[in-house]
mmCIF file of C-alpha atoms in Angstrom:
data_model
loop_
_atom_site.group_PDB
_atom_site.id
_atom_site.type_symbol
_atom_site.label_atom_id
_atom_site.label_comp_id
_atom_site.label_asym_id
_atom_site.label_seq_id
_atom_site.Cartn_x
_atom_site.Cartn_y
_atom_site.Cartn_z
ATOM 1 C CA MET X 1 49.522 76.080 58.676
ATOM 2 C CA LYS X 2 48.432 73.172 60.895
ATOM 3 C CA THR X 3 50.120 69.783 60.696
ATOM 4 C CA ARG X 4 48.024 67.366 58.637
ATOM 5 C CA ILE X 5 46.757 64.261 60.444
ATOM 6 C CA ILE X 6 47.161 60.928 58.648
ATOM 7 C CA PHE X 7 44.414 58.524 59.667
ATOM 8 C CA SER X 8 42.257 55.636 58.435
ATOM 9 C CA LYS X 9 39.310 54.260 60.384
ATOM 10 C CA LYS X 10 40.436 50.808 59.253
ATOM 11 C CA CYS X 11 43.102 50.885 61.966
ATOM 12 C CA LEU X 12 40.305 50.718 64.553
ATOM 13 C CA GLU X 13 39.000 47.355 63.333
ATOM 14 C CA TYR X 14 41.345 44.891 65.041
ATOM 15 C CA GLY X 15 42.213 43.966 68.610
ATOM 16 C CA VAL X 16 40.369 43.338 71.866
ATOM 17 C CA LYS X 17 39.329 45.749 74.629
ATOM 18 C CA GLU X 18 41.289 43.819 77.249
ATOM 19 C CA HIS X 19 44.588 44.595 75.505
ATOM 20 C CA PRO X 20 46.219 47.958 76.361
ATOM 21 C CA GLU X 21 46.862 48.666 72.687
ATOM 22 C CA ASN X 22 43.237 48.753 71.507
ATOM 23 C CA SER X 23 41.143 51.005 69.291
ATOM 24 C CA SER X 24 39.757 53.059 72.178
ATOM 25 C CA ARG X 25 43.152 54.729 72.667
ATOM 26 C CA LEU X 26 42.503 56.742 69.488
ATOM 27 C CA GLU X 27 38.912 57.773 70.184
ATOM 28 C CA ARG X 28 39.685 60.809 72.346
ATOM 29 C CA PRO X 29 42.581 62.057 70.166
ATOM 30 C CA LEU X 30 40.343 61.888 67.091
ATOM 31 C CA GLU X 31 37.608 63.854 68.841
ATOM 32 C CA ILE X 32 39.987 66.552 70.072
ATOM 33 C CA LEU X 33 41.909 66.944 66.808
ATOM 34 C CA ARG X 34 38.693 67.236 64.807
ATOM 35 C CA SER X 35 37.341 69.831 67.235
ATOM 36 C CA HIS X 36 40.510 71.881 66.686
ATOM 37 C CA GLY X 37 40.032 71.901 62.925
ATOM 38 C CA TYR X 38 42.888 69.665 61.856
ATOM 39 C CA GLU X 39 42.669 68.288 58.327
ATOM 40 C CA PHE X 40 42.788 64.522 57.842
ATOM 41 C CA THR X 41 44.338 62.503 55.019
ATOM 42 C CA GLU X 42 43.759 58.817 54.267
ATOM 43 C CA PRO X 43 46.998 56.812 53.887
ATOM 44 C CA GLU X 44 47.771 54.171 51.290
ATOM 45 C CA THR X 45 49.054 50.728 52.274
ATOM 46 C CA ALA X 46 52.834 50.342 52.209
ATOM 47 C CA ASN X 47 54.047 47.921 49.561
ATOM 48 C CA GLU X 48 56.265 44.887 50.010
ATOM 49 C CA LYS X 49 59.278 46.651 48.526
ATOM 50 C CA GLU X 50 59.126 49.354 51.212
ATOM 51 C CA LEU X 51 58.858 46.777 54.005
ATOM 52 C CA ALA X 52 61.775 44.750 52.666
ATOM 53 C CA LYS X 53 64.107 47.744 53.053
ATOM 54 C CA VAL X 54 63.744 47.325 56.825
ATOM 55 C CA HIS X 55 62.569 43.798 57.663
ATOM 56 C CA SER X 56 63.847 40.375 56.654
ATOM 57 C CA LYS X 57 62.010 38.248 54.112
ATOM 58 C CA GLU X 58 61.608 35.488 56.705
ATOM 59 C CA TYR X 59 59.987 37.773 59.259
ATOM 60 C CA LEU X 60 57.590 39.281 56.706
ATOM 61 C CA GLU X 61 56.555 35.800 55.559
ATOM 62 C CA LYS X 62 55.730 34.737 59.124
ATOM 63 C CA LEU X 63 53.808 37.934 59.746
ATOM 64 C CA ARG X 64 51.870 37.482 56.510
ATOM 65 C CA GLU X 65 51.033 33.895 57.397
ATOM 66 C CA GLY X 66 49.932 34.825 60.910
ATOM 67 C CA THR X 67 52.345 32.360 62.472
ATOM 68 C CA ILE X 68 54.258 34.869 64.584
ATOM 69 C CA GLN X 69 52.971 36.142 67.907
ATOM 70 C CA ASP X 70 54.062 36.623 71.500
ATOM 71 C CA LEU X 71 52.440 37.307 74.839
ATOM 72 C CA ASP X 72 51.702 40.990 74.169
ATOM 73 C CA THR X 73 51.678 41.036 70.347
ATOM 74 C CA PRO X 74 48.942 38.654 69.124
ATOM 75 C CA ALA X 75 48.560 37.378 65.580
ATOM 76 C CA TYR X 76 45.161 39.016 65.096
ATOM 77 C CA LYS X 77 43.241 38.068 61.965
ATOM 78 C CA GLY X 78 44.444 40.262 59.097
ATOM 79 C CA ILE X 79 47.128 41.925 61.208
ATOM 80 C CA TYR X 80 49.613 41.978 58.315
ATOM 81 C CA GLU X 81 47.290 44.211 56.292
ATOM 82 C CA TYR X 82 46.615 46.489 59.261
ATOM 83 C CA ALA X 83 50.355 46.752 59.929
ATOM 84 C CA LYS X 84 51.069 47.591 56.293
ATOM 85 C CA LEU X 85 48.438 50.335 56.419
ATOM 86 C CA SER X 86 50.028 51.790 59.566
ATOM 87 C CA ALA X 87 53.415 51.744 57.827
ATOM 88 C CA GLY X 88 51.755 53.473 54.881
ATOM 89 C CA GLY X 89 50.482 56.128 57.285
ATOM 90 C CA ALA X 90 54.048 56.820 58.383
ATOM 91 C CA ILE X 91 55.166 57.111 54.760
ATOM 92 C CA THR X 92 52.343 59.566 54.015
ATOM 93 C CA ALA X 93 53.292 61.579 57.096
ATOM 94 C CA ALA X 94 56.910 61.660 55.907
ATOM 95 C CA GLU X 95 55.868 62.888 52.463
ATOM 96 C CA THR X 96 53.590 65.625 53.827
ATOM 97 C CA ASN X 97 55.316 66.614 57.099
ATOM 98 C CA GLY X 98 52.240 65.238 58.835
ATOM 99 C CA PHE X 99 51.310 63.290 61.963
ATOM 100 C CA SER X 100 50.447 59.620 61.483
ATOM 101 C CA LEU X 101 47.646 58.809 63.932
ATOM 102 C CA MET X 102 47.625 55.104 63.172
ATOM 103 C CA ARG X 103 47.947 51.773 64.958
ATOM 104 C CA PRO X 104 49.680 49.406 65.458
ATOM 105 C CA PRO X 105 52.800 51.245 66.680
ATOM 106 C CA GLY X 106 56.246 50.127 65.561
ATOM 107 C CA HIS X 107 59.433 51.201 67.345
ATOM 108 C CA HIS X 108 60.034 47.924 69.242
ATOM 109 C CA VAL X 109 60.170 45.642 66.215
ATOM 110 C CA GLY X 110 63.541 45.003 64.604
ATOM 111 C CA LYS X 111 64.684 43.421 61.379
ATOM 112 C CA ASN X 112 63.545 39.936 62.380
ATOM 113 C CA GLY X 113 60.859 40.662 64.972
ATOM 114 C CA ALA X 114 61.599 41.204 68.675
ATOM 115 C CA ALA X 115 64.744 43.336 68.789
ATOM 116 C CA GLN X 116 67.941 43.349 70.850
ATOM 117 C CA GLY X 117 67.194 40.576 73.291
ATOM 118 C CA ALA X 118 63.604 41.548 74.139
ATOM 119 C CA SER X 119 61.271 38.597 74.549
ATOM 120 C CA THR X 120 58.320 40.327 72.870
ATOM 121 C CA ARG X 121 57.639 42.901 70.155
ATOM 122 C CA GLY X 122 55.880 45.285 72.524
ATOM 123 C CA PHE X 123 52.586 45.663 70.572
ATOM 124 C CA CYS X 124 54.554 46.282 67.317
ATOM 125 C CA TYR X 125 54.461 44.444 63.987
ATOM 126 C CA LEU X 126 56.321 46.649 61.470
ATOM 127 C CA ASN X 127 58.712 49.468 62.311
ATOM 128 C CA ASN X 128 56.672 52.300 60.820
ATOM 129 C CA ILE X 129 59.097 55.143 61.392
ATOM 130 C CA ALA X 130 62.085 53.168 60.112
ATOM 131 C CA ILE X 131 60.150 52.293 56.956
ATOM 132 C CA ALA X 132 59.205 55.954 56.416
ATOM 133 C CA VAL X 133 62.791 57.146 56.897
ATOM 134 C CA LYS X 134 64.060 54.551 54.420
ATOM 135 C CA HIS X 135 61.370 55.670 51.968
ATOM 136 C CA LEU X 136 62.535 59.311 51.893
ATOM 137 C CA ASN X 137 66.223 58.306 51.890
ATOM 138 C CA LYS X 138 67.453 61.506 53.532
ATOM 139 C CA SER X 139 69.786 62.101 56.438
ATOM 140 C CA THR X 140 67.510 62.050 59.462
ATOM 141 C CA LEU X 141 67.338 62.760 63.165
ATOM 142 C CA ILE X 142 64.934 60.225 64.690
ATOM 143 C CA LEU X 143 63.754 61.626 68.010
ATOM 144 C CA ASP X 144 61.995 59.011 70.133
ATOM 145 C CA ILE X 145 59.944 60.545 72.980
ATOM 146 C CA ASP X 146 58.045 57.385 73.881
ATOM 147 C CA GLY X 147 58.529 56.371 77.515
ATOM 148 C CA HIS X 148 59.974 53.019 76.384
ATOM 149 C CA HIS X 149 63.246 52.691 74.501
ATOM 150 C CA GLY X 150 62.795 52.077 70.765
ATOM 151 C CA ASN X 151 65.020 49.020 70.634
ATOM 152 C CA GLY X 152 63.788 48.040 67.172
ATOM 153 C CA THR X 153 64.630 51.407 65.653
ATOM 154 C CA GLN X 154 68.055 51.354 67.280
ATOM 155 C CA GLU X 155 68.747 47.851 65.970
ATOM 156 C CA ILE X 156 67.749 48.831 62.431
ATOM 157 C CA TYR X 157 69.809 52.025 62.295
ATOM 158 C CA GLN X 158 72.774 51.177 64.532
ATOM 159 C CA GLY X 159 75.926 52.210 62.636
ATOM 160 C CA ASP X 160 74.014 53.913 59.808
ATOM 161 C CA ASN X 161 75.752 57.243 59.230
ATOM 162 C CA SER X 162 72.677 58.739 57.566
ATOM 163 C CA VAL X 163 70.621 58.525 60.783
ATOM 164 C CA ILE X 164 71.007 59.882 64.315
ATOM 165 C CA TYR X 165 68.718 58.123 66.761
ATOM 166 C CA VAL X 166 67.976 59.966 70.032
ATOM 167 C CA SER X 167 65.782 58.423 72.734
ATOM 168 C CA LEU X 168 64.626 59.697 76.121
ATOM 169 C CA HIS X 169 63.005 56.843 78.035
ATOM 170 C CA ARG X 170 62.381 55.316 81.435
ATOM 171 C CA HIS X 171 65.261 53.280 82.829
ATOM 172 C CA HIS X 172 64.822 49.652 83.992
ATOM 173 C CA LEU X 173 61.559 49.232 82.080
ATOM 174 C CA TYR X 174 60.614 47.121 79.054
ATOM 175 C CA PRO X 175 62.495 46.378 76.836
ATOM 176 C CA GLY X 176 65.472 46.836 79.154
ATOM 177 C CA THR X 177 67.694 48.409 76.501
ATOM 178 C CA GLY X 178 68.985 51.902 75.821
ATOM 179 C CA ASP X 179 71.115 52.215 78.949
ATOM 180 C CA ARG X 180 74.007 53.804 77.063
ATOM 181 C CA THR X 181 74.912 55.697 73.925
ATOM 182 C CA ILE X 182 76.441 53.649 71.118
ATOM 183 C CA GLY X 183 77.744 55.568 68.112
ATOM 184 C CA ASN X 184 74.876 57.194 66.261
ATOM 185 C CA CYS X 185 72.313 55.981 68.833
ATOM 186 C CA ILE X 186 72.176 58.516 71.666
ATOM 187 C CA ASN X 187 70.258 57.274 74.710
ATOM 188 C CA TYR X 188 69.098 59.084 77.820
ATOM 189 C CA PRO X 189 67.555 56.689 80.376
ATOM 190 C CA LEU X 190 65.619 58.544 83.076
ATOM 191 C CA ARG X 191 64.169 57.512 86.415
ATOM 192 C CA GLY X 192 60.413 56.990 86.633
ATOM 193 C CA ASP X 193 58.368 60.150 87.231
ATOM 194 C CA CYS X 194 61.489 62.296 86.933
ATOM 195 C CA GLY X 195 59.285 65.276 86.133
ATOM 196 C CA HIS X 196 59.066 68.125 83.634
ATOM 197 C CA GLU X 197 62.167 70.091 84.610
ATOM 198 C CA LEU X 198 64.656 67.216 84.517
ATOM 199 C CA TYR X 199 63.117 65.886 81.308
ATOM 200 C CA MET X 200 63.410 69.243 79.536
ATOM 201 C CA ARG X 201 67.003 69.727 80.680
ATOM 202 C CA THR X 202 67.801 66.266 79.355
ATOM 203 C CA LEU X 203 66.027 66.941 76.067
ATOM 204 C CA ASP X 204 68.015 70.153 75.608
ATOM 205 C CA LYS X 205 71.218 68.201 76.230
ATOM 206 C CA ALA X 206 70.143 65.469 73.809
ATOM 207 C CA LEU X 207 69.303 67.909 71.034
ATOM 208 C CA GLY X 208 72.587 69.676 71.643
ATOM 209 C CA GLU X 209 74.358 66.385 70.965
ATOM 210 C CA ALA X 210 72.205 65.782 67.866
ATOM 211 C CA LYS X 211 73.166 69.172 66.429
ATOM 212 C CA LYS X 212 76.756 67.971 66.170
ATOM 213 C CA PHE X 213 75.531 65.810 63.284
ATOM 214 C CA SER X 214 74.185 66.913 59.926
ATOM 215 C CA PHE X 215 70.585 65.970 59.119
ATOM 216 C CA GLU X 216 68.040 67.088 56.529
ATOM 217 C CA GLN X 217 64.853 66.121 58.348
ATOM 218 C CA ILE X 218 63.406 65.083 61.704
ATOM 219 C CA ALA X 219 61.261 62.001 62.312
ATOM 220 C CA VAL X 220 59.539 61.889 65.699
ATOM 221 C CA SER X 221 58.505 58.615 67.320
ATOM 222 C CA ALA X 222 55.638 60.316 69.117
ATOM 223 C CA GLY X 223 54.814 58.180 72.126
ATOM 224 C CA PHE X 224 52.824 59.673 75.003
ATOM 225 C CA ASP X 225 53.104 56.973 77.649
ATOM 226 C CA ALA X 226 55.645 59.144 79.499
ATOM 227 C CA HIS X 227 52.683 61.275 80.659
ATOM 228 C CA SER X 228 52.196 61.144 84.418
ATOM 229 C CA GLY X 229 50.275 57.991 85.334
ATOM 230 C CA ASP X 230 50.677 56.193 81.985
ATOM 231 C CA LEU X 231 52.523 52.903 81.416
ATOM 232 C CA ALA X 232 56.009 54.448 81.264
ATOM 233 C CA SER X 233 55.403 57.580 83.313
ATOM 234 C CA LEU X 234 58.184 60.126 83.453
ATOM 235 C CA GLY X 235 55.893 62.635 85.124
ATOM 236 C CA LEU X 236 55.189 64.660 81.983
ATOM 237 C CA THR X 237 52.170 66.926 81.447
ATOM 238 C CA GLU X 238 50.421 68.558 78.489
ATOM 239 C CA GLU X 239 52.698 71.557 78.992
ATOM 240 C CA SER X 240 55.696 69.228 78.700
ATOM 241 C CA TYR X 241 54.589 68.155 75.228
ATOM 242 C CA SER X 242 54.068 71.764 74.177
ATOM 243 C CA GLU X 243 57.651 72.508 75.212
ATOM 244 C CA ILE X 244 58.885 69.420 73.366
ATOM 245 C CA GLY X 245 57.128 70.691 70.235
ATOM 246 C CA LYS X 246 58.863 74.069 70.582
ATOM 247 C CA ARG X 247 62.267 72.402 70.906
ATOM 248 C CA ILE X 248 61.664 70.350 67.770
ATOM 249 C CA ALA X 249 60.509 73.393 65.795
ATOM 250 C CA SER X 250 63.609 75.350 66.854
ATOM 251 C CA LEU X 251 65.766 72.892 64.897
ATOM 252 C CA ASN X 252 64.200 74.290 61.717
ATOM 253 C CA ARG X 253 64.024 71.099 59.688
ATOM 254 C CA PRO X 254 61.153 69.395 57.825
ATOM 255 C CA THR X 255 59.488 67.199 60.457
ATOM 256 C CA PHE X 256 56.995 64.379 60.589
ATOM 257 C CA PHE X 257 55.465 62.488 63.511
ATOM 258 C CA VAL X 258 54.483 58.832 63.932
ATOM 259 C CA LEU X 259 52.320 57.656 66.845
ATOM 260 C CA GLU X 260 53.882 55.074 69.137
ATOM 261 C CA GLY X 261 52.566 54.478 72.694
ATOM 262 C CA GLY X 262 50.154 56.379 74.919
ATOM 263 C CA TYR X 263 47.329 54.547 76.661
ATOM 264 C CA SER X 264 45.535 57.035 78.907
ATOM 265 C CA GLN X 265 42.743 59.522 78.276
ATOM 266 C CA LYS X 266 45.396 62.255 78.230
ATOM 267 C CA VAL X 267 46.786 61.340 74.799
ATOM 268 C CA GLY X 268 44.481 63.618 72.802
ATOM 269 C CA GLY X 269 45.473 66.660 74.819
ATOM 270 C CA ASP X 270 49.141 65.688 74.628
ATOM 271 C CA ILE X 271 49.063 65.426 70.829
ATOM 272 C CA THR X 272 47.395 68.809 70.396
ATOM 273 C CA SER X 273 49.858 70.366 72.848
ATOM 274 C CA LEU X 274 52.817 68.874 70.973
ATOM 275 C CA LEU X 275 51.531 70.161 67.637
ATOM 276 C CA ARG X 276 50.614 73.553 69.077
ATOM 277 C CA GLY X 277 54.104 73.950 70.504
ATOM 278 C CA PHE X 278 55.626 72.809 67.220
ATOM 279 C CA LYS X 279 53.605 75.404 65.293
ATOM 280 C CA HIS X 280 54.419 78.197 67.748
ATOM 281 C CA PRO X 281 58.031 77.654 68.871
ATOM 282 C CA GLY X 282 58.086 80.916 70.814
#
């Protein structure tokens, strides 16, 4: 059975073409996934109670009022509603073991906005995957394969014994965090364009560490900007994402995926490869 895709065309309505995180980044993935026969489900907007489990009242008020923005995370008109819908997509994915193909992304935003010393929120408004994990309230392995470290997710779940956070990311790149493992947050910084073989060896090591913990489900921060040539290139290919999918499936836990980064025309192929590998672990 194919993974269900969670998507609403409303998430294409905001932003500007000049910004890297714009609606065009989803056009090719939508085309490819539809051509492969994936079924689509419309998400519902996350409610205030769900958001408040993760973010502070003060931050949510500023986001609602449109008074919070930074150099790369503008206060677009209506962005609070778009962000709530994206968080709702993650919740729907968590409930259905689906893939949330929604924007804006979320793993850089912490409890009060920009997380752990970063000067910006890195295109993120609400931490979608953190909200979805809180919603299900199960012990969870959060696997972050985005090329940037998910500093917001780490900040939210640091010291939480119900969550293991594992991130493979490019070293010395925004947000400049994730250089070491701290308790339940297991970090593997990698050099730029390290390539498929080193990445897969590191992923196997990371998942080996994760297996020392007990978890009921897996939540994947599915970023694709580690693809060769993208913003946080680690030299990965479509085949890399297929192998990542196989590794995740081998853990034999209920799994859902939430889109993070990925800004090239390769994203559609990467998503289908990830899901194909996940369905056929080999």
